[in-house]
CSV table of C-alpha atoms and ligand atoms in Angstrom, one decimal:
chain,number,residue,atom,x,y,z
A,169,MET,CA,26.1,19.0,42.5
A,170,ASN,CA,22.8,20.9,42.5
A,171,PHE,CA,20.1,20.8,39.8
A,172,PRO,CA,18.4,24.0,38.7
A,173,LYS,CA,15.8,25.2,41.2
A,174,ASN,CA,12.7,24.3,39.0
A,175,PHE,CA,14.1,21.1,37.6
A,176,LEU,CA,11.3,18.5,37.5
A,177,PHE,CA,11.8,15.1,39.0
A,178,GLY,CA,9.2,12.5,38.1
A,179,ALA,CA,8.5,9.0,37.1
A,180,ALA,CA,6.8,7.4,34.2
A,181,SER,CA,4.5,4.5,33.3
A,182,SER,CA,2.0,3.5,30.6
A,183,SER,CA,-1.6,2.4,30.7
A,184,TYR,CA,-1.3,-1.2,29.4
A,185,GLN,CA,1.7,-1.9,31.6
A,186,ILE,CA,0.1,-0.9,34.9
A,187,GLU,CA,-3.7,-0.5,34.7
A,188,GLY,CA,-5.2,-3.9,34.2
A,189,ALA,CA,-9.1,-3.9,34.0
A,190,TRP,CA,-8.5,-4.8,30.3
A,191,ASP,CA,-12.3,-5.3,29.7
A,192,GLU,CA,-13.9,-3.4,32.5
A,193,ASP,CA,-16.4,-0.5,32.5
A,194,GLY,CA,-17.0,-0.5,28.8
A,195,LYS,CA,-13.3,-0.5,27.7
A,196,GLY,CA,-12.7,-1.7,24.1
A,197,GLU,CA,-9.9,-4.1,23.1
A,198,SER,CA,-6.5,-2.7,22.3
A,199,ILE,CA,-3.9,-4.2,20.0
A,200,TRP,CA,-1.9,-5.2,23.1
A,201,ASP,CA,-4.9,-6.9,24.7
A,202,HIS,CA,-5.3,-8.8,21.4
A,203,PHE,CA,-1.6,-9.6,20.9
A,204,ALA,CA,-0.8,-10.6,24.5
A,205,HIS,CA,-3.7,-13.1,24.4
A,206,ILE,CA,-2.1,-15.0,21.5
A,207,PRO,CA,-0.2,-18.0,22.9
A,208,GLY,CA,3.6,-17.7,22.5
A,209,LYS,CA,3.8,-14.0,22.1
A,210,ILE,CA,4.6,-13.1,25.7
A,211,LYS,CA,7.1,-14.8,28.0
A,212,ASN,CA,5.4,-17.3,30.5
A,213,GLY,CA,2.1,-16.6,28.7
A,214,GLU,CA,1.6,-13.4,30.7
A,215,ASN,CA,-0.5,-10.4,29.7
A,216,GLY,CA,-1.8,-7.1,31.0
A,217,ASP,CA,-5.3,-8.2,32.0
A,218,ILE,CA,-4.5,-7.3,35.6
A,219,ALA,CA,-1.0,-5.9,35.6
A,220,CYS,CA,-0.5,-3.8,38.7
A,221,ASP,CA,-4.3,-3.3,39.0
A,222,PHE,CA,-3.6,0.5,38.9
A,223,TYR,CA,-7.2,1.1,37.6
A,224,HIS,CA,-8.5,0.1,41.0
A,225,ARG,CA,-5.4,1.0,43.2
A,226,TYR,CA,-4.5,4.4,41.7
A,227,ARG,CA,-5.4,6.3,44.9
A,228,ASP,CA,-3.1,4.2,47.1
A,229,ASP,CA,-0.3,4.3,44.4
A,230,ILE,CA,-0.5,8.1,44.3
A,231,GLN,CA,0.0,8.1,48.0
A,232,LEU,CA,3.1,6.0,47.5
A,233,MET,CA,4.3,8.5,44.8
A,234,LYS,CA,3.8,11.3,47.3
A,235,GLU,CA,5.7,9.3,49.9
A,236,ILE,CA,8.7,9.1,47.6
A,237,GLY,CA,8.3,12.8,46.8
A,238,LEU,CA,7.5,12.6,43.0
A,239,GLN,CA,6.9,16.0,41.6
A,240,ALA,CA,5.4,14.7,38.4
A,241,PHE,CA,3.8,11.5,37.0
A,242,ARG,CA,3.9,10.6,33.3
A,243,PHE,CA,1.1,8.3,32.3
A,244,SER,CA,-0.7,7.3,29.1
A,245,ILE,CA,-4.3,7.2,28.2
A,246,ASN,CA,-5.7,3.9,27.0
A,247,TRP,CA,-7.4,4.9,23.8
A,248,PRO,CA,-10.0,2.1,23.7
A,249,ARG,CA,-10.8,2.7,27.3
A,250,VAL,CA,-12.1,6.1,26.3
A,251,ILE,CA,-13.2,5.5,22.7
A,252,PRO,CA,-13.9,1.7,22.5
A,253,ASP,CA,-14.2,1.6,18.7
A,254,GLY,CA,-11.3,4.0,18.2
A,255,TYR,CA,-13.5,6.8,16.8
A,256,GLY,CA,-17.0,8.0,17.5
A,257,LYS,CA,-18.8,7.2,20.7
A,258,VAL,CA,-17.0,8.1,24.0
A,259,ASN,CA,-17.1,5.7,26.9
A,260,ILE,CA,-17.9,8.1,29.8
A,261,LYS,CA,-16.7,5.6,32.5
A,262,GLY,CA,-13.4,5.3,30.8
A,263,LEU,CA,-12.9,9.0,30.4
A,264,ASP,CA,-14.0,9.5,34.1
A,265,PHE,CA,-11.2,7.2,35.3
A,266,TYR,CA,-8.6,9.7,33.8
A,267,ASN,CA,-10.5,12.6,35.1
A,268,ARG,CA,-10.4,11.2,38.7
A,269,LEU,CA,-6.7,10.2,38.2
A,270,VAL,CA,-5.8,13.8,37.3
A,271,ASP,CA,-7.7,15.2,40.3
A,272,GLU,CA,-6.1,12.8,42.7
A,273,LEU,CA,-2.6,13.6,41.4
A,274,LEU,CA,-3.2,17.4,41.7
A,275,ALA,CA,-4.6,16.9,45.3
A,276,ALA,CA,-1.3,15.1,46.1
A,277,GLY,CA,0.7,17.9,44.7
A,278,ILE,CA,1.9,15.8,41.8
A,279,LYS,CA,2.0,17.3,38.2
A,280,PRO,CA,0.0,15.1,35.8
A,281,CYS,CA,1.9,14.6,32.5
A,282,VAL,CA,-0.4,13.1,29.9
A,283,ASN,CA,1.1,10.9,27.1
A,284,LEU,CA,-1.7,10.3,24.6
A,285,TYR,CA,-0.3,7.2,22.9
A,286,HIS,CA,1.9,4.5,24.4
A,287,TRP,CA,1.0,1.9,21.8
A,288,GLU,CA,-2.7,1.3,22.9
A,289,LEU,CA,-4.3,1.4,19.5
A,290,PRO,CA,-7.9,0.1,19.5
A,291,GLN,CA,-8.0,-3.3,17.8
A,292,THR,CA,-11.0,-2.1,15.7
A,293,LEU,CA,-8.6,0.4,14.0
A,294,GLN,CA,-5.9,-2.3,13.6
A,295,ASN,CA,-8.6,-4.3,11.7
A,296,LEU,CA,-8.7,-1.3,9.3
A,297,GLY,CA,-4.9,-1.4,8.8
A,298,GLY,CA,-3.7,0.3,11.9
A,299,TRP,CA,-1.0,2.8,11.3
A,300,MET,CA,-0.6,1.6,7.7
A,301,ASN,CA,-3.9,3.3,7.2
A,302,ARG,CA,-3.5,7.1,6.9
A,303,ASP,CA,-6.9,7.6,8.5
A,304,CYS,CA,-5.3,6.5,11.8
A,305,ALA,CA,-3.6,9.9,12.0
A,306,LYS,CA,-7.0,11.6,11.8
A,307,TRP,CA,-8.6,9.2,14.3
A,308,PHE,CA,-5.7,9.9,16.7
A,309,SER,CA,-6.2,13.6,16.5
A,310,GLU,CA,-10.0,13.2,17.2
A,311,PHE,CA,-9.1,11.1,20.3
A,312,SER,CA,-6.6,13.8,21.3
A,313,SER,CA,-9.3,16.4,21.2
A,314,VAL,CA,-11.6,14.3,23.4
A,315,ILE,CA,-8.9,14.0,26.0
A,316,ALA,CA,-7.7,17.6,25.9
A,317,ASP,CA,-11.3,18.9,26.1
A,318,LYS,CA,-11.8,16.9,29.3
A,319,LEU,CA,-8.4,17.3,31.0
A,320,GLY,CA,-7.0,20.5,29.4
A,321,ASP,CA,-8.3,22.8,32.1
A,322,ARG,CA,-6.0,21.0,34.7
A,323,VAL,CA,-3.2,19.3,32.7
A,324,ASP,CA,-0.5,21.6,31.4
A,325,ASP,CA,2.0,19.0,30.2
A,326,TRP,CA,1.2,16.8,27.2
A,327,MET,CA,3.0,14.5,24.8
A,328,THR,CA,1.6,12.9,21.7
A,329,LEU,CA,3.4,9.7,21.0
A,330,ASN,CA,5.8,7.4,22.9
A,331,GLU,CA,8.6,6.1,20.7
A,332,PRO,CA,7.1,6.0,17.2
A,333,MET,CA,10.3,4.2,16.1
A,334,MET,CA,9.5,1.3,18.4
A,335,SER,CA,5.9,1.3,17.3
A,336,ALA,CA,6.9,1.0,13.7
A,337,SER,CA,9.9,-1.3,14.0
A,338,LEU,CA,8.9,-3.8,16.7
A,339,GLY,CA,5.2,-3.7,15.7
A,340,TYR,CA,5.3,-3.7,11.9
A,341,VAL,CA,8.7,-5.1,11.0
A,342,LEU,CA,10.1,-7.4,13.6
A,343,GLY,CA,6.8,-8.5,15.0
A,344,TYR,CA,8.0,-8.6,18.7
A,345,HIS,CA,5.3,-6.1,19.7
A,346,ALA,CA,1.6,-5.6,18.9
A,347,PRO,CA,0.2,-5.8,16.2
A,348,GLY,CA,3.0,-8.4,15.6
A,349,LEU,CA,3.4,-7.8,11.8
A,350,LYS,CA,6.4,-8.4,9.7
A,351,LYS,CA,6.0,-6.0,6.8
A,352,PRO,CA,9.3,-4.1,6.3
A,353,LEU,CA,8.1,-2.4,3.2
A,354,GLN,CA,5.3,-0.8,5.2
A,355,PHE,CA,7.8,0.6,7.8
A,356,PHE,CA,8.2,4.1,6.4
A,357,LYS,CA,4.5,4.5,5.7
A,358,VAL,CA,3.8,3.6,9.3
A,359,VAL,CA,6.4,6.1,10.5
A,360,HIS,CA,4.9,8.8,8.3
A,361,HIS,CA,1.4,8.2,9.5
A,362,LEU,CA,2.5,8.1,13.2
A,363,LEU,CA,4.3,11.5,12.7
A,364,LEU,CA,1.3,12.9,10.8
A,365,GLY,CA,-0.8,11.8,13.8
A,366,HIS,CA,1.7,13.6,16.1
A,367,GLY,CA,1.4,16.8,14.1
A,368,LEU,CA,-2.4,16.7,14.0
A,369,SER,CA,-2.5,15.8,17.7
A,370,VAL,CA,-0.4,18.9,18.6
A,371,LYS,CA,-3.0,21.1,16.8
A,372,ALA,CA,-5.9,19.3,18.4
A,373,VAL,CA,-4.6,19.6,22.0
A,374,ARG,CA,-3.6,23.2,21.5
A,375,ALA,CA,-7.1,24.0,20.2
A,376,GLU,CA,-8.5,22.7,23.5
A,377,ALA,CA,-5.7,23.8,25.8
A,378,PRO,CA,-3.9,26.8,24.2
A,379,SER,CA,-1.5,27.5,27.0
A,380,CYS,CA,-0.3,23.9,27.4
A,381,LYS,CA,3.2,22.5,26.8
A,382,ILE,CA,3.2,19.7,24.3
A,383,GLY,CA,6.0,17.5,22.9
A,384,ILE,CA,6.8,13.9,21.9
A,385,ALA,CA,8.8,11.1,23.6
A,386,LEU,CA,11.5,9.7,21.2
A,387,ASP,CA,13.8,6.7,21.9
A,388,LEU,CA,17.2,8.3,21.2
A,389,ARG,CA,20.5,6.6,21.9
A,390,PRO,CA,24.1,7.3,20.9
A,391,VAL,CA,25.3,5.0,18.1
A,392,TYR,CA,28.8,3.5,18.0
A,393,PRO,CA,30.5,1.2,15.4
A,394,GLU,CA,31.5,-2.3,16.2
A,395,SER,CA,34.9,-1.5,14.5
A,396,GLU,CA,36.6,1.4,12.8
A,397,SER,CA,36.1,-0.2,9.4
A,398,ILE,CA,34.8,2.1,6.7
A,399,LYS,CA,31.7,-0.1,6.3
A,400,ASP,CA,30.9,0.0,10.1
A,401,LEU,CA,31.4,3.7,10.2
A,402,GLN,CA,28.9,4.0,7.3
A,403,ALA,CA,26.6,1.8,9.2
A,404,VAL,CA,26.7,4.3,12.1
A,405,LYS,CA,25.7,7.1,9.7
A,406,ASN,CA,22.8,4.9,8.4
A,407,ALA,CA,21.7,4.0,12.0
A,408,ASP,CA,21.8,7.6,13.1
A,409,ALA,CA,19.6,8.6,10.1
A,410,LEU,CA,17.2,5.7,10.8
A,411,MET,CA,17.0,5.8,14.6
A,412,ARG,CA,17.2,9.5,15.2
A,413,ARG,CA,16.9,11.8,12.2
A,414,THR,CA,13.9,10.1,10.7
A,415,PHE,CA,12.0,11.6,13.6
A,416,LEU,CA,14.0,14.7,14.6
A,417,ASP,CA,14.4,16.1,11.1
A,418,PRO,CA,10.7,16.1,10.1
A,419,ILE,CA,9.6,17.4,13.5
A,420,PHE,CA,12.2,20.1,13.8
A,421,ASN,CA,13.0,20.9,10.1
A,422,GLY,CA,10.0,19.5,8.1
A,423,THR,CA,12.2,17.1,6.0
A,424,TYR,CA,13.2,13.5,6.0
A,425,PRO,CA,16.9,12.5,6.0
A,426,PRO,CA,18.4,12.5,2.5
A,427,LEU,CA,19.3,8.8,2.8
A,428,PHE,CA,15.6,7.9,2.4
A,429,ASN,CA,15.0,10.1,-0.6
A,430,LYS,CA,17.9,8.4,-2.3
A,431,GLN,CA,16.5,4.9,-1.7
A,432,ASN,CA,13.0,6.0,-2.9
A,433,ILE,CA,11.8,4.6,0.4
A,434,LEU,CA,9.7,7.8,0.8
A,435,ALA,CA,7.8,7.0,-2.4
A,436,ARG,CA,6.2,4.1,-0.6
A,437,ALA,CA,5.2,6.3,2.3
A,438,ARG,CA,2.6,8.1,0.1
A,439,ILE,CA,3.6,11.5,1.5
A,440,LYS,CA,1.1,14.2,0.5
A,441,GLU,CA,1.5,17.9,0.0
A,442,GLY,CA,1.4,19.7,3.3
A,443,ASP,CA,2.1,16.6,5.5
A,444,LEU,CA,5.5,17.7,6.5
A,445,LYS,CA,4.2,21.2,7.4
A,446,ILE,CA,1.7,19.5,9.8
A,447,ILE,CA,4.4,17.2,11.2
A,448,SER,CA,6.7,20.1,11.9
A,449,THR,CA,4.1,22.1,13.8
A,450,PRO,CA,6.2,23.7,16.5
A,451,ILE,CA,6.4,21.8,19.8
A,452,ASP,CA,7.4,23.0,23.3
A,453,TYR,CA,9.9,20.3,24.1
A,454,VAL,CA,11.2,17.0,23.0
A,455,GLY,CA,11.2,14.0,25.4
A,456,ILE,CA,14.1,11.5,25.2
A,457,ASN,CA,13.8,7.9,26.3
A,458,THR,CA,17.4,7.0,26.7
A,459,TYR,CA,18.7,3.9,28.5
A,460,SER,CA,22.0,2.9,26.8
A,461,ARG,CA,23.8,3.1,23.5
A,462,ASP,CA,23.6,1.2,20.2
A,463,LYS,CA,26.5,-0.6,18.6
A,464,VAL,CA,26.2,-1.3,14.9
A,465,ARG,CA,28.1,-3.0,12.1
A,466,TYR,CA,27.7,-3.1,8.4
A,467,SER,CA,25.0,-5.4,7.1
A,468,ARG,CA,23.9,-6.1,3.6
A,469,TRP,CA,20.3,-6.1,4.8
A,470,ALA,CA,18.0,-3.3,5.6
A,471,ILE,CA,19.7,0.0,5.0
A,472,GLY,CA,23.2,-1.5,5.5
A,473,THR,CA,23.0,-1.6,9.2
A,474,GLY,CA,23.0,-4.4,11.7
A,475,PHE,CA,22.3,-3.6,15.3
A,476,THR,CA,24.5,-5.3,17.9
A,477,GLY,CA,23.6,-2.9,20.8
A,478,PRO,CA,20.6,-3.1,23.2
A,479,SER,CA,19.4,-6.2,21.6
A,480,GLU,CA,16.1,-8.0,21.6
A,481,LYS,CA,18.2,-11.1,22.5
A,482,THR,CA,16.9,-11.5,26.0
A,483,VAL,CA,18.9,-12.7,29.1
A,484,ASP,CA,17.6,-14.0,32.4
A,485,LYS,CA,19.5,-11.6,34.6
A,486,GLU,CA,22.1,-8.8,34.6
A,487,TYR,CA,25.8,-9.7,34.1
A,488,VAL,CA,29.2,-8.2,33.7
A,489,LYS,CA,31.3,-8.8,30.5
A,490,ASP,CA,34.8,-7.4,30.0
A,491,GLY,CA,34.3,-5.2,33.0
A,492,ILE,CA,31.1,-3.7,31.6
A,493,GLN,CA,27.7,-4.1,33.5
A,494,TYR,CA,24.7,-5.2,31.4
A,495,THR,CA,21.2,-4.9,32.8
A,496,ALA,CA,18.6,-7.7,32.9
A,497,MET,CA,17.4,-6.4,29.6
A,498,ASN,CA,20.9,-7.1,28.1
A,499,TRP,CA,21.5,-3.4,27.8
A,500,GLU,CA,25.0,-2.1,28.3
A,501,VAL,CA,25.2,0.4,31.2
A,502,TYR,CA,26.6,3.4,29.4
A,503,PRO,CA,26.0,6.4,31.8
A,504,GLN,CA,27.1,9.0,29.2
A,505,CYS,CA,24.2,8.1,26.9
A,506,ILE,CA,21.9,10.9,28.1
A,507,TYR,CA,24.7,13.5,28.2
A,508,GLU,CA,25.6,12.6,24.5
A,509,ILE,CA,22.0,12.9,23.3
A,510,LEU,CA,21.4,16.2,25.1
A,511,MET,CA,24.6,17.6,23.5
A,512,MET,CA,23.5,16.3,20.1
A,513,LEU,CA,20.2,18.1,20.5
A,514,LYS,CA,22.0,21.2,21.5
A,515,LYS,CA,24.4,21.1,18.6
A,516,ASP,CA,22.1,19.8,15.8
A,517,TYR,CA,18.6,21.0,16.7
A,518,GLY,CA,18.9,24.4,18.3
A,519,ASN,CA,19.1,23.3,21.9
A,520,PRO,CA,15.3,22.8,22.5
A,521,ASP,CA,13.7,22.3,25.8
A,522,VAL,CA,14.2,18.6,26.7
A,523,TYR,CA,12.7,16.2,29.3
A,524,VAL,CA,14.3,12.9,30.0
A,525,THR,CA,10.9,11.1,29.7
A,526,GLU,CA,12.4,7.7,30.5
A,527,ASN,CA,15.6,6.4,32.0
A,528,GLY,CA,16.0,3.4,34.3
A,529,ALA,CA,17.2,-0.2,34.6
A,530,ALA,CA,15.9,-3.7,35.1
A,531,PHE,CA,18.0,-5.6,37.7
A,532,THR,CA,17.0,-8.7,39.7
A,533,ASP,CA,15.2,-7.5,42.8
A,534,THR,CA,14.8,-9.7,45.9
A,535,VAL,CA,12.7,-8.9,49.0
A,536,GLU,CA,14.5,-9.3,52.4
A,537,ASN,CA,12.6,-8.4,55.6
A,538,ASN,CA,10.1,-6.3,53.5
A,539,ARG,CA,12.9,-4.3,51.9
A,540,VAL,CA,14.5,-4.3,48.4
A,541,HIS,CA,18.2,-3.3,48.5
A,542,ASP,CA,18.5,-2.4,44.8
A,543,ILE,CA,21.9,-0.8,44.9
A,544,LYS,CA,22.7,-1.5,41.2
A,545,ARG,CA,19.6,0.6,40.3
A,546,ILE,CA,20.7,3.4,42.6
A,547,SER,CA,24.1,3.5,41.0
A,548,TYR,CA,22.6,3.4,37.5
A,549,LEU,CA,20.2,6.3,38.3
A,550,LYS,CA,23.0,8.3,40.1
A,551,ASP,CA,25.5,7.9,37.2
A,552,HIS,CA,22.9,8.8,34.5
A,553,LEU,CA,21.7,11.9,36.5
A,554,THR,CA,25.4,12.9,36.7
A,555,GLY,CA,25.4,13.0,32.9
A,556,VAL,CA,22.3,15.1,32.9
A,557,LYS,CA,23.9,17.6,35.3
A,558,GLN,CA,27.1,17.7,33.1
A,559,ALA,CA,24.9,18.5,30.1
A,560,LEU,CA,23.1,21.3,32.1
A,561,ASP,CA,26.6,22.7,33.1
A,562,GLU,CA,27.4,22.8,29.3
A,563,GLY,CA,24.2,24.7,28.4
A,564,SER,CA,21.6,22.0,27.7
A,565,ASN,CA,18.0,23.0,28.2
A,566,CYS,CA,17.0,19.8,30.0
A,567,LYS,CA,14.0,20.7,32.2
A,568,GLY,CA,13.3,17.4,33.9
A,569,TYR,CA,13.9,13.7,34.4
A,570,PHE,CA,11.4,10.9,34.7
A,571,VAL,CA,12.5,7.5,36.1
A,572,TRP,CA,11.2,4.5,34.2
A,573,SER,CA,9.3,3.4,36.2
A,574,PHE,CA,7.5,4.4,39.3
A,575,ILE,CA,6.4,0.8,39.8
A,576,ASP,CA,7.4,-2.7,38.5
A,577,ASN,CA,5.1,-3.5,35.6
A,578,PHE,CA,4.4,-5.5,32.4
A,579,GLU,CA,7.5,-5.3,30.3
A,580,TRP,CA,5.9,-6.1,26.9
A,581,SER,CA,7.2,-9.3,25.4
A,582,GLU,CA,9.2,-10.0,28.6
A,583,GLY,CA,6.1,-10.0,30.7
A,584,TYR,CA,6.6,-9.4,34.5
A,585,CYS,CA,10.1,-10.9,34.9
A,586,LYS,CA,11.9,-7.6,34.2
A,587,ARG,CA,11.5,-5.1,37.1
A,588,PHE,CA,12.2,-1.4,36.5
A,589,GLY,CA,10.3,0.1,39.4
A,590,LEU,CA,11.2,2.4,42.2
A,591,ILE,CA,8.4,0.4,43.9
A,592,TYR,CA,8.3,-3.4,44.0
A,593,VAL,CA,5.1,-5.3,43.2
A,594,ASP,CA,4.3,-8.8,44.5
A,595,TYR,CA,2.1,-9.8,41.6
A,596,LYS,CA,0.5,-12.6,43.6
A,597,THR,CA,-0.8,-10.3,46.3
A,598,GLN,CA,-0.5,-6.9,44.6
A,599,LYS,CA,1.5,-5.8,47.7
A,600,ARG,CA,3.8,-2.8,47.1
A,601,ILE,CA,7.2,-2.2,48.7
A,602,ILE,CA,9.2,1.0,48.2
A,603,LYS,CA,12.6,-0.1,47.1
A,604,ASP,CA,15.8,1.5,48.4
A,605,SER,CA,16.0,3.3,45.0
A,606,GLY,CA,12.7,4.9,45.7
A,607,LEU,CA,14.0,6.2,49.1
A,608,TRP,CA,17.2,7.3,47.4
A,609,TYR,CA,15.2,9.2,44.8
A,610,LYS,CA,13.1,10.9,47.5
A,611,ASN,CA,16.4,12.2,49.1
A,612,LEU,CA,17.6,13.4,45.8
A,613,ILE,CA,14.4,15.3,45.1
A,614,THR,CA,14.4,16.8,48.6
A,615,SER,CA,18.0,17.9,48.4
A,616,ASN,CA,17.9,18.7,44.6
A,617,LYS,CA,21.3,17.2,44.2
A,618,CYS,CA,23.0,13.9,43.7
B,262,LIG,C1,9.9,1.5,25.9
B,262,LIG,C2,8.7,1.9,26.5
B,262,LIG,C3,8.5,1.5,28.0
B,262,LIG,C4,9.4,0.3,28.4
B,262,LIG,C5,10.7,0.8,29.0
B,262,LIG,C6,11.6,-0.4,29.4
B,262,LIG,O1,10.9,2.3,25.8
B,262,LIG,O2,9.9,0.4,25.4
B,262,LIG,O3,8.6,3.3,26.5
B,262,LIG,O4,7.2,1.1,27.9
B,262,LIG,O5,8.8,-0.5,29.3
B,262,LIG,O6,11.4,1.6,28.1
B,262,LIG,O7,11.9,-1.1,28.2
């Protein structure tokens, strides 16, 4: 089962989850530095102060990426590492790190794919309201200009935001993620300002790198009802609107889903004339971060939808229930999830170019004789790539696939106990071990089939 000749196989990461050096070389504090230092927020009191020490070890890690044959590496820019106060003065040492990183990747024959925002908002901007403050969109576009001006001559592939839904829901409603707020009435304003920032960033990057390809990475999952009851079926429609069309509709069509107009939620978002035109600035591709599916049932709360799918209810390790495998994140293994999202994009949004910007699984990894035999992860990746190939056979414009993640890393509120990497990290020694899944991925890339 061959993939198209120029199909891109890569792996992904994000700055806070791998870099460490949280306060080094002039870097400013991010909301994640701030949040993870608050006792009780992160499992086992862990944080990203050191993480995988990628800031110092990036050259060796790039050699490991080369060893497993990665064709592309998706990484994010730590905003306060480059602009410590969020706007204004640039920290040359911080900018230079990303400059060296890009050059090192290119020298290794690996395409650098820059993600401008993977939740690393400068704390100084959070102190001014963060994404509840409309000015954040402007500050983000100014940050985007600085990065594109420096890297745009060598970086062709860009994305603006990672998972604005997660930023807004986990960060401003549920409080599991930085900045740890519980302000549900602010949700839509935060979503709108993030999307406005996306649109302004697309313009800013294109101004510095006119021939680049730029998109956005959205967390999109199929949504299923807990039961066939009328109320649960309506809950699916609401979840679909909330989780997917709240982002896809404004970006592709310049409108928000009708559901929110009805419930005058939009009124609270303070949408201004021209905003949706900016948000729907044409993009070159959409990134999908797809791991599983959601299951929902009717709820009298929120917009009438209660999520019972990939839950925030954490588990210690993977398990099987009713014959279904669940990962260590308590996510159902549902290999058709990518296929179904690719087909939805083909049917509902004009079959745009798509990259699977994240897909992978956390399973318990053990080291035996300096090897990690992660056969569950290999099965997971193989089965999900089979779904990608099926979608390609049915006309999807999927152009590439990025494993989450190239290396074990800081899994947000879960800390380091959840491992997604193709490469194992012993956090006590920072020793790396290429897992069997990394060797499997190398063979897949070499043979271009699975
Ligand atoms: C996300 C982020 C990643 C996660 C990964 C595993 O989707 O939350 O993009 O940073 O680490 O998805 O949960």
